[in-house]
Amino acid sequence: MLVLDTCALIFDALQPEKLTARAIRAMKQAEEAGRLACSDISLWEIAMLIEKKRLSPGIDCTTFLQLILAARRIDVLAITPEIASLSATHAGFSHCDPADRIIAATALHHRAKLVTSDKRLHAVSDLAIVW
């Protein structure tokens, strides 16, 4: 499984040239295998960016989110009690904001690789693909 962080979702949709060849390759392989996912909190983060006018996809928020998920058949992973607990207790997440903690914990819990631009998360897990 491959988990995309919020920035990876946005850049894949709006500015794919900002993703590395390695990240794009990993995303295509995971998509073909039906193993591409994101944390549900990423949808909330994108909605907040749109609401605060820090992101303007040119269409309404709900449609944008639906298109992001449908374009690559991305599964949305829920925050489970285990993920919530891991995000709060993992020593490597002390530097992260709450959403990043949940995204990283989601990847760790599912033993998935994580596509992220946050190099600090790479230090937490050798599963990260930094772009």
XYZ file of C-alpha atoms in Angstrom:
131
model
C 0.000 0.000 0.000
C 1.106 3.572 -0.685
C -0.283 6.473 1.362
C -0.201 9.975 -0.124
C 0.137 12.935 2.177
C -1.971 16.039 1.612
C 0.617 17.865 -0.499
C 1.120 14.818 -2.704
C -2.628 14.685 -3.339
C -2.749 18.368 -4.234
C 0.328 18.347 -6.437
C -0.757 15.188 -8.223
C -4.036 16.912 -9.061
C -2.821 20.420 -9.846
C 0.951 20.476 -10.346
C 2.256 16.970 -11.073
C 5.533 18.404 -12.356
C 6.419 19.118 -8.705
C 6.473 15.381 -7.918
C 9.658 13.401 -8.444
C 9.879 10.620 -10.992
C 10.286 8.202 -8.076
C 7.066 9.379 -6.436
C 5.134 9.257 -9.714
C 6.423 5.747 -10.439
C 5.436 4.538 -6.971
C 1.992 6.114 -7.330
C 1.361 4.500 -10.710
C 2.442 1.084 -9.430
C 0.223 1.369 -6.351
C -2.694 2.580 -8.459
C -2.346 -0.345 -10.865
C -2.309 -2.729 -7.905
C -5.327 -1.042 -6.301
C -3.200 -0.114 -3.294
C -3.190 3.709 -3.350
C -4.621 5.499 -0.320
C -4.765 8.649 1.764
C -5.755 9.447 5.314
C -9.207 10.911 5.755
C -7.683 13.931 7.463
C -6.093 14.932 4.138
C -9.566 15.576 2.754
C -10.260 17.889 5.667
C -6.923 19.676 5.174
C -7.687 20.284 1.501
C -11.173 21.562 2.354
C -9.671 23.955 4.894
C -7.117 25.236 2.372
C -9.916 25.930 -0.099
C -12.074 27.599 2.547
C -9.171 29.830 3.641
C -8.484 30.715 -0.020
C -4.973 29.218 0.149
C -5.919 26.758 -2.603
C -8.100 27.511 -5.587
C -8.815 24.421 -7.689
C -11.284 26.255 -9.928
C -14.224 24.058 -8.903
C -16.175 23.545 -5.708
C -14.488 21.701 -2.856
C -16.646 18.573 -2.861
C -16.227 18.037 -6.596
C -12.474 18.633 -6.351
C -12.101 16.054 -3.583
C -14.214 13.531 -5.483
C -12.116 14.049 -8.625
C -8.841 13.634 -6.730
C -10.000 10.294 -5.343
C -11.543 9.039 -8.578
C -8.664 10.053 -10.844
C -6.337 7.453 -9.304
C -8.856 5.279 -7.463
C -7.533 6.405 -4.085
C -8.936 4.670 -1.017
C -9.611 6.849 2.017
C -8.312 5.328 5.247
C -10.181 6.181 8.418
C -8.569 7.261 11.654
C -8.882 4.178 13.843
C -8.269 4.012 17.599
C -4.879 2.446 16.858
C -3.902 5.227 14.453
C -5.080 7.915 16.882
C -3.053 6.363 19.676
C 0.060 5.921 17.518
C -0.148 9.535 16.326
C -0.194 10.736 19.931
C 2.501 8.463 21.352
C 5.107 7.882 18.625
C 8.286 9.667 19.729
C 9.245 10.554 16.164
C 6.149 12.683 15.637
C 6.863 15.309 18.296
C 7.795 17.888 15.650
C 4.718 17.373 13.476
C 1.422 19.171 13.329
C -1.583 17.013 14.261
C -2.650 16.236 10.685
C 0.883 15.166 9.708
C 1.038 12.965 12.791
C -2.181 11.222 11.754
C -1.030 10.802 8.150
C 2.296 9.317 9.230
C 0.633 7.101 11.824
C -1.796 5.891 9.153
C 1.108 4.819 6.946
C 2.928 3.130 9.835
C -0.202 1.358 11.045
C -0.913 -0.021 7.583
C 2.780 -0.807 7.011
C 2.522 1.355 3.922
C 5.013 3.586 2.203
C 4.302 7.290 2.494
C 4.711 9.857 -0.284
C 5.549 13.093 1.508
C 7.516 16.287 0.998
C 8.250 16.431 4.726
C 11.821 15.224 5.187
C 11.262 15.075 8.962
C 8.776 12.245 8.429
C 11.417 10.373 6.455
C 13.495 10.227 9.628
C 10.561 8.610 11.453
C 10.182 5.754 9.024
C 12.230 4.145 6.302
C 8.905 3.678 4.520
C 8.751 7.309 3.380
C 9.275 8.359 -0.226
C 10.350 11.986 -0.063
C 9.787 14.091 -3.146
